[in-house]
mmCIF file of C-alpha atoms in Angstrom:
data_model
loop_
_atom_site.group_PDB
_atom_site.id
_atom_site.type_symbol
_atom_site.label_atom_id
_atom_site.label_comp_id
_atom_site.label_asym_id
_atom_site.label_seq_id
_atom_site.Cartn_x
_atom_site.Cartn_y
_atom_site.Cartn_z
ATOM 1 C CA MET A 1 113.129 51.529 81.285
ATOM 2 C CA ALA A 2 111.306 52.567 84.433
ATOM 3 C CA GLY A 3 108.064 51.509 82.844
ATOM 4 C CA THR A 4 109.465 48.098 81.911
ATOM 5 C CA VAL A 5 110.665 47.514 85.461
ATOM 6 C CA ALA A 6 107.314 48.545 86.859
ATOM 7 C CA GLY A 7 105.558 46.207 84.445
ATOM 8 C CA ALA A 8 107.804 43.353 85.557
ATOM 9 C CA ALA A 9 107.060 44.190 89.155
ATOM 10 C CA CYS A 10 103.404 43.862 88.330
ATOM 11 C CA ASN A 11 103.991 40.267 87.218
ATOM 12 C CA ASP A 12 106.056 39.527 90.298
ATOM 13 C CA ASN A 13 103.444 40.951 92.665
ATOM 14 C CA ALA A 14 100.378 39.744 90.809
ATOM 15 C CA GLY A 15 99.485 37.277 93.480
ATOM 16 C CA ASP A 16 99.081 40.110 95.945
ATOM 17 C CA GLY A 17 95.678 41.380 94.698
ATOM 18 C CA VAL A 18 95.644 45.147 95.162
ATOM 19 C CA THR A 19 99.455 45.443 95.136
ATOM 20 C CA GLY A 20 99.645 43.626 91.824
ATOM 21 C CA ALA A 21 96.962 45.793 90.269
ATOM 22 C CA ALA A 22 98.620 48.980 91.488
ATOM 23 C CA GLY A 23 101.993 47.888 90.151
ATOM 24 C CA CYS A 24 100.379 47.010 86.866
ATOM 25 C CA VAL A 25 98.784 50.455 86.488
ATOM 26 C CA ALA A 26 102.087 52.116 87.348
ATOM 27 C CA GLY A 27 103.781 50.075 84.645
ATOM 28 C CA VAL A 28 101.084 50.888 82.129
ATOM 29 C CA CYS A 29 101.287 54.627 82.839
ATOM 30 C CA ALA A 30 105.076 54.665 82.584
ATOM 31 C CA LEU A 31 105.094 52.706 79.357
ATOM 32 C CA THR A 32 102.361 54.859 77.873
ATOM 33 C CA ASP A 33 104.218 58.057 78.722
ATOM 34 C CA ASN A 34 107.749 57.050 77.790
ATOM 35 C CA GLU A 35 107.739 54.163 75.319
ATOM 36 C CA SER A 36 105.473 53.044 72.506
ATOM 37 C CA SER A 37 107.140 50.054 70.855
ATOM 38 C CA ALA A 38 105.210 46.884 70.013
ATOM 39 C CA THR A 39 107.392 45.002 72.470
ATOM 40 C CA ASN A 40 106.395 47.263 75.341
ATOM 41 C CA SER A 41 102.698 47.084 74.321
ATOM 42 C CA ALA A 42 102.938 43.324 74.660
ATOM 43 C CA ALA A 43 104.553 43.752 78.059
ATOM 44 C CA VAL A 44 101.674 45.993 79.143
ATOM 45 C CA ARG A 45 99.090 43.470 78.126
ATOM 46 C CA ALA A 46 100.988 40.674 79.835
ATOM 47 C CA ALA A 47 101.311 42.758 83.002
ATOM 48 C CA VAL A 48 97.622 43.665 83.117
ATOM 49 C CA SER A 49 96.589 40.093 82.395
ATOM 50 C CA ALA A 50 98.705 38.878 85.288
ATOM 51 C CA ALA A 51 97.215 41.490 87.609
ATOM 52 C CA VAL A 52 93.675 40.613 86.548
ATOM 53 C CA ASN A 53 94.158 36.924 87.145
ATOM 54 C CA PRO A 54 97.501 35.606 88.406
ATOM 55 C CA ALA A 55 96.488 32.024 87.594
ATOM 56 C CA VAL A 56 96.534 32.889 83.906
ATOM 57 C CA SER A 57 100.321 33.037 83.893
ATOM 58 C CA ALA A 58 100.515 29.614 85.537
ATOM 59 C CA VAL A 59 98.385 28.093 82.801
ATOM 60 C CA ASP A 60 99.803 29.914 79.792
ATOM 61 C CA SER A 61 102.759 32.205 80.522
ATOM 62 C CA ALA A 62 103.788 32.856 76.934
ATOM 63 C CA PRO A 63 103.702 36.637 76.356
ATOM 64 C CA THR A 64 102.678 36.060 72.760
ATOM 65 C CA ALA A 65 99.394 34.538 73.960
ATOM 66 C CA VAL A 66 98.480 37.891 75.485
ATOM 67 C CA SER A 67 99.911 40.178 72.824
ATOM 68 C CA GLY A 68 98.142 38.085 70.203
ATOM 69 C CA ALA A 69 94.758 38.988 71.705
ATOM 70 C CA ILE A 70 94.169 41.935 69.373
ATOM 71 C CA PRO A 71 91.343 44.232 70.542
ATOM 72 C CA GLY A 72 88.368 44.756 68.253
ATOM 73 C CA ALA A 73 85.197 43.151 67.087
ATOM 74 C CA ALA A 74 86.687 41.563 63.966
ATOM 75 C CA SER A 75 89.358 39.551 65.777
ATOM 76 C CA HIS A 76 86.875 38.745 68.535
ATOM 77 C CA ALA A 77 84.447 37.342 65.970
ATOM 78 C CA ARG A 78 87.177 35.239 64.306
ATOM 79 C CA ASP A 79 88.332 33.773 67.602
ATOM 80 C CA ARG A 80 84.900 33.284 69.136
ATOM 81 C CA GLY A 81 84.120 29.922 67.537
ATOM 82 C CA ASP A 82 87.249 28.300 68.957
ATOM 83 C CA ARG A 83 86.673 30.020 72.250
ATOM 84 C CA THR A 84 83.107 28.697 72.479
ATOM 85 C CA GLU A 85 84.368 25.162 71.974
ATOM 86 C CA ASP A 86 87.012 25.754 74.653
ATOM 87 C CA ILE A 87 84.323 26.956 77.040
ATOM 88 C CA LYS A 88 82.250 23.822 76.532
ATOM 89 C CA GLY A 89 85.304 21.669 77.120
ATOM 90 C CA ASN A 90 86.215 23.673 80.190
ATOM 91 C CA ARG A 91 82.772 23.173 81.670
ATOM 92 C CA ARG A 92 83.025 19.440 81.162
ATOM 93 C CA ALA A 93 86.482 19.376 82.688
ATOM 94 C CA GLY A 94 85.354 21.669 85.481
ATOM 95 C CA THR A 95 88.867 22.893 86.246
ATOM 96 C CA MET A 96 89.313 26.414 87.550
ATOM 97 C CA ALA A 97 92.639 26.755 85.759
ATOM 98 C CA MET A 98 91.075 26.164 82.371
ATOM 99 C CA GLN A 99 88.248 28.574 83.159
ATOM 100 C CA ARG A 100 90.811 31.243 83.994
ATOM 101 C CA LYS A 101 92.651 30.623 80.752
ATOM 102 C CA THR A 102 89.396 31.191 78.899
ATOM 103 C CA ALA A 103 88.931 34.438 80.827
ATOM 104 C CA GLN A 104 92.338 35.575 79.571
ATOM 105 C CA GLU A 105 91.362 34.843 76.000
ATOM 106 C CA ARG A 106 88.113 36.741 76.426
ATOM 107 C CA LEU A 107 90.110 39.881 77.258
ATOM 108 C CA ALA A 108 90.335 40.281 73.486
ATOM 109 C CA TRP A 109 87.324 42.629 73.608
ATOM 110 C CA SER A 110 89.255 45.254 75.535
ATOM 111 C CA THR A 111 91.879 47.830 74.790
ATOM 112 C CA ASP A 112 94.750 48.433 77.191
ATOM 113 C CA TRP A 113 92.807 51.070 79.151
ATOM 114 C CA ALA A 114 89.860 48.686 79.492
ATOM 115 C CA ARG A 115 92.220 46.031 80.799
ATOM 116 C CA GLN A 116 93.366 48.485 83.430
ATOM 117 C CA TRP A 117 89.769 49.010 84.545
ATOM 118 C CA ALA A 118 89.250 45.249 84.621
ATOM 119 C CA ALA A 119 92.337 44.879 86.775
ATOM 120 C CA LEU A 120 91.362 47.648 89.183
ATOM 121 C CA SER A 121 87.742 46.487 89.544
ATOM 122 C CA GLY A 122 88.679 42.846 90.086
ATOM 123 C CA VAL A 123 85.863 41.767 87.769
ATOM 124 C CA ALA A 124 87.916 38.973 86.216
ATOM 125 C CA THR A 125 88.390 37.297 89.593
ATOM 126 C CA GLN A 126 84.657 37.252 90.341
ATOM 127 C CA ASP A 127 82.482 34.208 89.815
ATOM 128 C CA THR A 128 80.565 34.172 86.527
ATOM 129 C CA PRO A 129 78.696 30.848 86.744
ATOM 130 C CA ALA A 130 77.648 28.976 83.638
ATOM 131 C CA GLY A 131 73.997 28.105 83.063
ATOM 132 C CA ALA A 132 72.804 31.453 84.457
ATOM 133 C CA LEU A 133 70.715 34.308 83.074
ATOM 134 C CA TYR A 134 72.413 37.686 83.529
ATOM 135 C CA VAL A 135 69.970 40.629 83.601
ATOM 136 C CA VAL A 136 72.195 43.450 82.359
ATOM 137 C CA ALA A 137 71.370 47.161 82.601
ATOM 138 C CA THR A 138 72.443 49.204 79.580
ATOM 139 C CA PRO A 139 72.758 53.003 79.202
ATOM 140 C CA ILE A 140 69.566 55.072 78.951
ATOM 141 C CA GLY A 141 71.255 57.697 76.793
ATOM 142 C CA ASN A 142 74.867 58.219 77.800
ATOM 143 C CA ALA A 143 76.962 55.326 76.479
ATOM 144 C CA ALA A 144 79.561 55.949 79.183
ATOM 145 C CA ASP A 145 77.097 54.659 81.793
ATOM 146 C CA LEU A 146 77.750 51.032 80.824
ATOM 147 C CA THR A 147 79.524 49.501 83.835
ATOM 148 C CA VAL A 148 82.776 47.552 83.807
ATOM 149 C CA ARG A 149 80.904 44.503 85.081
ATOM 150 C CA ALA A 150 78.289 44.807 82.338
ATOM 151 C CA LEU A 151 81.047 44.925 79.713
ATOM 152 C CA TRP A 152 82.686 41.867 81.210
ATOM 153 C CA VAL A 153 79.440 39.894 81.350
ATOM 154 C CA LEU A 154 78.508 40.848 77.785
ATOM 155 C CA SER A 155 81.956 39.712 76.626
ATOM 156 C CA MET A 156 81.586 36.406 78.485
ATOM 157 C CA ALA A 157 78.033 35.667 77.330
ATOM 158 C CA ASP A 158 77.452 32.763 74.963
ATOM 159 C CA ALA A 159 74.206 34.449 73.847
ATOM 160 C CA ILE A 160 72.656 37.882 74.293
ATOM 161 C CA ALA A 161 68.851 38.234 74.294
ATOM 162 C CA ALA A 162 67.895 41.750 73.206
ATOM 163 C CA GLU A 163 64.678 43.745 72.925
ATOM 164 C CA ASP A 164 65.851 45.058 69.541
ATOM 165 C CA THR A 165 68.908 43.313 68.104
ATOM 166 C CA ARG A 166 69.712 46.322 65.891
ATOM 167 C CA VAL A 167 69.947 48.680 68.867
ATOM 168 C CA THR A 168 71.978 46.213 70.921
ATOM 169 C CA ARG A 169 74.322 45.439 68.035
ATOM 170 C CA GLN A 170 75.231 49.128 67.796
ATOM 171 C CA LEU A 171 76.078 49.215 71.506
ATOM 172 C CA LEU A 172 78.168 46.042 71.248
ATOM 173 C CA GLU A 173 80.049 47.293 68.202
ATOM 174 C CA ARG A 174 80.884 50.519 70.033
ATOM 175 C CA TYR A 175 82.805 48.425 72.560
ATOM 176 C CA GLY A 176 84.189 45.871 70.101
ATOM 177 C CA LEU A 177 81.989 42.996 71.257
ATOM 178 C CA ALA A 178 80.701 40.256 68.961
ATOM 179 C CA PRO A 179 78.529 37.634 70.690
ATOM 180 C CA PRO A 180 78.242 34.215 69.038
ATOM 181 C CA VAL A 181 74.427 34.431 69.319
ATOM 182 C CA LEU A 182 72.222 37.559 69.354
ATOM 183 C CA LEU A 183 68.542 36.693 69.649
ATOM 184 C CA ALA A 184 65.380 38.799 69.830
ATOM 185 C CA ALA A 185 63.406 38.872 73.101
ATOM 186 C CA HIS A 186 60.653 41.497 72.965
ATOM 187 C CA GLU A 187 57.064 41.856 74.173
ATOM 188 C CA HIS A 188 55.652 40.012 71.147
ATOM 189 C CA ASN A 189 57.772 36.859 71.475
ATOM 190 C CA GLU A 190 58.615 36.648 75.185
ATOM 191 C CA ARG A 191 57.119 33.177 75.653
ATOM 192 C CA LEU A 192 59.054 31.623 72.775
ATOM 193 C CA ALA A 193 62.201 33.547 73.683
ATOM 194 C CA ALA A 194 61.916 32.310 77.275
ATOM 195 C CA GLU A 195 61.727 28.697 76.081
ATOM 196 C CA ARG A 196 64.835 29.108 73.952
ATOM 197 C CA ILE A 197 66.733 30.851 76.736
ATOM 198 C CA VAL A 198 65.843 28.160 79.270
ATOM 199 C CA ALA A 199 67.106 25.524 76.809
ATOM 200 C CA LEU A 200 70.403 27.393 76.412
ATOM 201 C CA LEU A 201 70.801 27.706 80.173
ATOM 202 C CA ARG A 202 70.146 23.999 80.683
ATOM 203 C CA ALA A 203 72.903 23.317 78.154
ATOM 204 C CA GLY A 204 75.300 25.255 80.390
ATOM 205 C CA GLU A 205 75.392 28.475 78.408
ATOM 206 C CA ARG A 206 75.630 31.968 79.858
ATOM 207 C CA VAL A 207 72.836 34.223 78.543
ATOM 208 C CA ALA A 208 72.738 38.009 78.988
ATOM 209 C CA LEU A 209 69.328 39.712 78.835
ATOM 210 C CA VAL A 210 69.234 43.393 77.803
ATOM 211 C CA SER A 211 66.596 45.936 76.780
ATOM 212 C CA ASP A 212 67.085 48.860 74.414
ATOM 213 C CA ALA A 213 67.904 51.132 77.348
ATOM 214 C CA GLY A 214 67.958 50.791 81.106
ATOM 215 C CA THR A 215 67.149 47.749 83.210
ATOM 216 C CA PRO A 216 65.094 44.891 81.691
ATOM 217 C CA GLY A 217 61.779 44.068 83.339
ATOM 218 C CA ILE A 218 61.024 47.616 84.571
ATOM 219 C CA SER A 219 58.376 48.864 82.127
ATOM 220 C CA ASP A 220 60.422 46.975 79.520
ATOM 221 C CA PRO A 221 60.297 43.377 78.267
ATOM 222 C CA GLY A 222 62.122 40.787 80.349
ATOM 223 C CA ALA A 223 59.979 40.046 83.406
ATOM 224 C CA ARG A 224 58.321 37.011 81.798
ATOM 225 C CA ILE A 225 61.684 35.621 80.748
ATOM 226 C CA VAL A 226 63.092 36.055 84.252
ATOM 227 C CA ALA A 227 59.989 34.380 85.720
ATOM 228 C CA ALA A 228 60.370 31.432 83.308
ATOM 229 C CA VAL A 229 64.014 30.975 84.283
ATOM 230 C CA HIS A 230 63.083 30.992 87.981
ATOM 231 C CA ALA A 231 60.287 28.493 87.295
ATOM 232 C CA ALA A 232 62.813 26.203 85.599
ATOM 233 C CA GLY A 233 64.930 26.229 88.747
ATOM 234 C CA LEU A 234 67.800 28.061 87.056
ATOM 235 C CA ARG A 235 69.878 30.955 88.325
ATOM 236 C CA VAL A 236 69.189 34.643 87.613
ATOM 237 C CA VAL A 237 72.012 37.143 88.234
ATOM 238 C CA PRO A 238 71.282 40.906 88.233
ATOM 239 C CA VAL A 239 73.939 43.202 86.768
ATOM 240 C CA PRO A 240 72.636 46.601 87.913
ATOM 241 C CA GLY A 241 73.260 49.932 86.249
ATOM 242 C CA ALA A 242 71.343 52.682 84.493
ATOM 243 C CA SER A 243 67.615 53.108 85.196
ATOM 244 C CA SER A 244 65.468 56.085 84.206
ATOM 245 C CA LEU A 245 63.302 55.511 87.291
ATOM 246 C CA LEU A 246 66.153 55.654 89.808
ATOM 247 C CA ALA A 247 67.987 58.423 87.944
ATOM 248 C CA ALA A 248 64.891 60.618 87.992
ATOM 249 C CA ILE A 249 64.065 59.962 91.647
ATOM 250 C CA SER A 250 67.631 60.713 92.735
ATOM 251 C CA ALA A 251 67.449 64.168 91.135
ATOM 252 C CA ALA A 252 63.845 65.027 92.066
ATOM 253 C CA GLY A 253 64.176 65.885 95.748
ATOM 254 C CA LEU A 254 60.970 64.098 96.745
ATOM 255 C CA THR A 255 60.042 64.460 100.409
ATOM 256 C CA ALA A 256 57.718 61.454 100.640
ATOM 257 C CA GLN A 257 58.835 58.247 102.318
ATOM 258 C CA ASP A 258 56.324 56.134 100.388
ATOM 259 C CA LEU A 259 56.712 55.831 96.630
ATOM 260 C CA HIS A 260 54.271 54.228 94.176
ATOM 261 C CA PHE A 261 55.473 53.298 90.680
ATOM 262 C CA LEU A 262 52.688 53.414 88.088
ATOM 263 C CA GLY A 263 54.789 52.911 84.953
ATOM 264 C CA PHE A 264 52.934 53.892 81.777
ATOM 265 C CA VAL A 265 49.327 54.956 82.457
ATOM 266 C CA PRO A 266 46.441 53.829 80.200
ATOM 267 C CA THR A 267 46.097 55.524 76.811
ATOM 268 C CA GLY A 268 42.303 55.864 76.984
ATOM 269 C CA ALA A 269 41.129 59.186 78.459
ATOM 270 C CA LYS A 270 38.658 57.692 80.956
ATOM 271 C CA GLU A 271 40.977 54.962 82.180
ATOM 272 C CA ARG A 272 43.899 57.368 82.409
ATOM 273 C CA ALA A 273 41.858 59.866 84.448
ATOM 274 C CA ARG A 274 40.621 57.101 86.739
ATOM 275 C CA ARG A 275 44.137 55.759 87.303
ATOM 276 C CA LEU A 276 45.546 59.192 88.094
ATOM 277 C CA ASP A 277 42.607 60.044 90.379
ATOM 278 C CA GLU A 278 43.357 56.908 92.363
ATOM 279 C CA ALA A 279 47.075 57.687 92.463
ATOM 280 C CA ALA A 280 46.386 61.230 93.660
ATOM 281 C CA ALA A 281 44.500 59.820 96.650
ATOM 282 C CA LEU A 282 47.348 57.523 97.662
ATOM 283 C CA PRO A 283 49.633 58.517 100.535
ATOM 284 C CA GLY A 284 53.145 59.444 99.488
ATOM 285 C CA ALA A 285 54.545 60.143 96.031
ATOM 286 C CA PHE A 286 53.993 58.386 92.723
ATOM 287 C CA VAL A 287 55.920 58.089 89.451
ATOM 288 C CA VAL A 288 54.628 57.874 85.874
ATOM 289 C CA LEU A 289 56.585 57.115 82.698
ATOM 290 C CA GLU A 290 55.389 58.708 79.483
ATOM 291 C CA ALA A 291 56.207 58.825 75.779
ATOM 292 C CA PRO A 292 56.399 62.220 74.030
ATOM 293 C CA HIS A 293 53.303 61.691 71.859
ATOM 294 C CA ARG A 294 51.155 61.109 74.983
ATOM 295 C CA LEU A 295 52.745 63.645 77.306
ATOM 296 C CA THR A 296 50.273 66.491 76.787
ATOM 297 C CA ASP A 297 47.220 64.327 77.546
ATOM 298 C CA THR A 298 48.845 62.934 80.689
ATOM 299 C CA LEU A 299 49.869 66.380 81.972
ATOM 300 C CA VAL A 300 46.333 67.687 81.455
ATOM 301 C CA SER A 301 44.955 64.654 83.322
ATOM 302 C CA LEU A 302 47.409 65.227 86.172
ATOM 303 C CA HIS A 303 46.393 68.912 86.308
ATOM 304 C CA ALA A 304 42.783 67.812 86.827
ATOM 305 C CA ALA A 305 43.595 65.082 89.350
ATOM 306 C CA LEU A 306 45.953 66.954 91.690
ATOM 307 C CA SER A 307 45.519 69.800 94.132
ATOM 308 C CA PRO A 308 46.989 72.972 92.522
ATOM 309 C CA THR A 309 49.816 73.351 95.047
ATOM 310 C CA ARG A 310 51.144 69.812 94.817
ATOM 311 C CA HIS A 311 54.742 69.519 93.580
ATOM 312 C CA VAL A 312 55.390 67.724 90.277
ATOM 313 C CA VAL A 313 58.855 67.034 88.829
ATOM 314 C CA VAL A 314 59.055 66.663 85.040
ATOM 315 C CA ALA A 315 62.271 64.929 83.896
ATOM 316 C CA ARG A 316 63.104 64.287 80.249
ATOM 317 C CA GLU A 317 66.032 63.056 78.149
ATOM 318 C CA LEU A 318 67.864 61.847 81.261
ATOM 319 C CA THR A 319 71.669 61.504 80.816
ATOM 320 C CA LYS A 320 71.429 62.955 77.290
ATOM 321 C CA LYS A 321 72.583 66.297 75.881
ATOM 322 C CA PHE A 322 69.225 68.044 76.343
ATOM 323 C CA GLU A 323 68.462 66.622 79.787
ATOM 324 C CA SER A 324 65.893 68.664 81.698
ATOM 325 C CA ILE A 325 64.551 68.334 85.249
ATOM 326 C CA LYS A 326 61.865 70.905 86.108
ATOM 327 C CA VAL A 327 59.898 71.341 89.342
ATOM 328 C CA LEU A 328 56.345 72.674 88.904
ATOM 329 C CA ARG A 329 53.144 73.119 90.870
ATOM 330 C CA ALA A 330 50.300 70.929 89.628
ATOM 331 C CA GLY A 331 48.296 74.033 88.838
ATOM 332 C CA ALA A 332 50.861 74.983 86.196
ATOM 333 C CA LEU A 333 50.866 71.648 84.347
ATOM 334 C CA ALA A 334 48.229 72.591 81.766
ATOM 335 C CA ASP A 335 50.149 75.757 80.831
ATOM 336 C CA TYR A 336 53.405 73.801 80.662
ATOM 337 C CA ALA A 337 51.783 71.258 78.328
ATOM 338 C CA ALA A 338 50.459 74.048 76.090
ATOM 339 C CA THR A 339 53.786 75.874 75.802
ATOM 340 C CA HIS A 340 56.290 73.021 75.519
ATOM 341 C CA THR A 341 56.822 70.718 72.536
ATOM 342 C CA PRO A 342 57.285 67.168 73.880
ATOM 343 C CA ARG A 343 60.656 65.659 72.985
ATOM 344 C CA GLY A 344 62.215 62.462 74.291
ATOM 345 C CA GLU A 345 61.100 60.109 77.035
ATOM 346 C CA TYR A 346 59.622 61.522 80.263
ATOM 347 C CA VAL A 347 59.525 60.575 83.935
ATOM 348 C CA LEU A 348 56.805 62.426 85.888
ATOM 349 C CA MET A 349 57.090 62.420 89.682
ATOM 350 C CA VAL A 350 54.337 63.708 91.960
ATOM 351 C CA ASP A 351 55.417 64.374 95.528
ATOM 352 C CA ALA A 352 53.220 63.778 98.565
ATOM 353 C CA ASP A 353 50.548 66.384 99.221
ATOM 354 C CA THR A 354 52.001 68.260 102.185
ATOM 355 C CA ALA A 355 49.290 70.937 102.394
ATOM 356 C CA ALA A 356 47.556 71.040 105.731
ATOM 357 C CA ALA A 357 44.251 69.223 105.541
ATOM 358 C CA PRO A 358 41.282 68.695 107.851
ATOM 359 C CA THR A 359 41.095 65.411 109.686
ATOM 360 C CA ALA A 360 38.555 62.705 108.913
ATOM 361 C CA ALA A 361 36.484 63.997 111.821
ATOM 362 C CA ALA A 362 35.609 67.017 109.664
ATOM 363 C CA ILE A 363 33.365 64.796 107.506
ATOM 364 C CA ASP A 364 29.878 65.261 108.956
ATOM 365 C CA ALA A 365 27.117 62.668 108.833
ATOM 366 C CA THR A 366 25.361 64.259 105.842
ATOM 367 C CA THR A 367 28.557 64.340 103.792
ATOM 368 C CA ARG A 368 29.284 60.724 104.669
ATOM 369 C CA ALA A 369 25.782 59.724 103.528
ATOM 370 C CA TRP A 370 26.203 61.534 100.198
ATOM 371 C CA LEU A 371 29.657 60.000 99.789
ATOM 372 C CA ARG A 372 28.303 56.474 100.259
ATOM 373 C CA ALA A 373 25.434 57.153 97.862
ATOM 374 C CA LEU A 374 27.787 58.467 95.184
ATOM 375 C CA ALA A 375 30.011 55.411 95.609
ATOM 376 C CA GLN A 376 27.058 53.196 94.658
ATOM 377 C CA VAL A 377 26.954 54.635 91.135
ATOM 378 C CA LEU A 378 30.495 55.944 90.601
ATOM 379 C CA PRO A 379 34.008 54.594 91.076
ATOM 380 C CA ALA A 380 35.306 55.528 94.509
ATOM 381 C CA SER A 381 37.888 57.950 93.092
ATOM 382 C CA LYS A 382 35.201 59.784 91.085
ATOM 383 C CA ALA A 383 32.758 59.785 94.016
ATOM 384 C CA ALA A 384 35.443 61.355 96.203
ATOM 385 C CA ALA A 385 36.171 63.967 93.502
ATOM 386 C CA VAL A 386 32.481 64.941 93.197
ATOM 387 C CA ALA A 387 32.077 65.146 96.976
ATOM 388 C CA ALA A 388 35.262 67.238 97.220
ATOM 389 C CA LYS A 389 33.878 69.798 94.767
ATOM 390 C CA ALA A 390 30.583 69.972 96.634
ATOM 391 C CA THR A 391 32.019 70.245 100.144
ATOM 392 C CA GLY A 392 35.454 71.781 99.691
ATOM 393 C CA LEU A 393 37.027 68.914 101.641
ATOM 394 C CA PRO A 394 40.211 67.256 100.292
ATOM 395 C CA ARG A 395 39.503 64.485 97.836
ATOM 396 C CA ALA A 396 42.259 62.282 99.316
ATOM 397 C CA MET A 397 40.572 62.433 102.739
ATOM 398 C CA LEU A 398 37.161 61.582 101.254
ATOM 399 C CA TYR A 399 38.605 58.704 99.249
ATOM 400 C CA ASP A 400 40.344 57.393 102.366
ATOM 401 C CA ALA A 401 37.052 57.574 104.257
ATOM 402 C CA LEU A 402 35.385 55.448 101.573
ATOM 403 C CA ALA A 403 38.221 52.920 101.688
ATOM 404 C CA ARG A 404 38.003 52.579 105.453
ATOM 405 C CA THR A 405 34.258 52.025 105.347
ATOM 406 C CA GLY A 406 34.431 49.517 102.514
ATOM 407 C CA GLY A 407 32.973 51.874 99.912
ATOM 408 C CA ALA A 408 36.073 52.082 97.689
ATOM 409 C CA ASP A 409 36.210 49.869 94.637
ATOM 410 C CA ALA A 410 39.152 47.527 94.093
#
């Protein structure tokens, strides 16, 4: 009985934002602990719905409308066609009340606990404009990292554009979501996918863009689609969340203030070495992403490019069961590569070179002349490396000297 009273109080106080949500949760907890009848389950859903959006009750106060919203992908798929038509009609009518009624119906994706999270977060009261592209971050390994807002947006989307529809479908099914349209948007069809997405947005649809894992557009497909939507004068809404880049940096303990993101380095040995030589000469830290089948080659290249005492953080399988974050000296990278079997995706972070180094004034006239001569026949990074071996001076300082005198290549 206490739970029923608390649930009723939730309906009475729903207009009071936080108070309504708190009363709702109290009612849900009491009902869950003490009573389990179908009648009380319906009361819970009605209470949570009222706390999420008090205007829902004003539009459609029948408890059966809420209790009839059975969680699960199957019911969601059956109802979605009618709901899509309602959405189109609501947009034409442009009434907030009708939009809120549709939001109530879209709660069908959630279970009672998910409704509680929706109520507490206030996501249902936030603006979710039509005709916008939502760039949604998805988990990089741990499915629990999908945010409440991401779930809400994915449930509201009229179409979801995915890097791999098979991967995304598995994620959606885990949470009981069934979008009316699931279309492919990967690196091989980005132009055509962008055209289709822009057309959907111009028709007033909401489109969610996701990659297989993490945030779209960061070393993943999606940037061209976002650029096309901007070029069409349409709205892009970020829905932030998991990112291997930010997760790795947060756990690396880098001391540098400047950070350079290289993404995936070239696969060719010469181009990879050149890119890492240039990165090693940059001030601050830099970050490289790498696949397991290329890890050994990249670690060996880093070993050659960096001073032996420079700190390198090797992170793999972030947020997964076998997550590993290891801090090494650059001089140990070759041994690490030889003794470890690469598994999973890697984020390699090289901290700033904090070793004391001579100033540029230590470069005498003869060394400067040799440095300029070498730069005429070699890339600046390689010229600095050769001069460093011959003189014992830091390569970063020699490279910087070339850059300041106009000898460094672009």
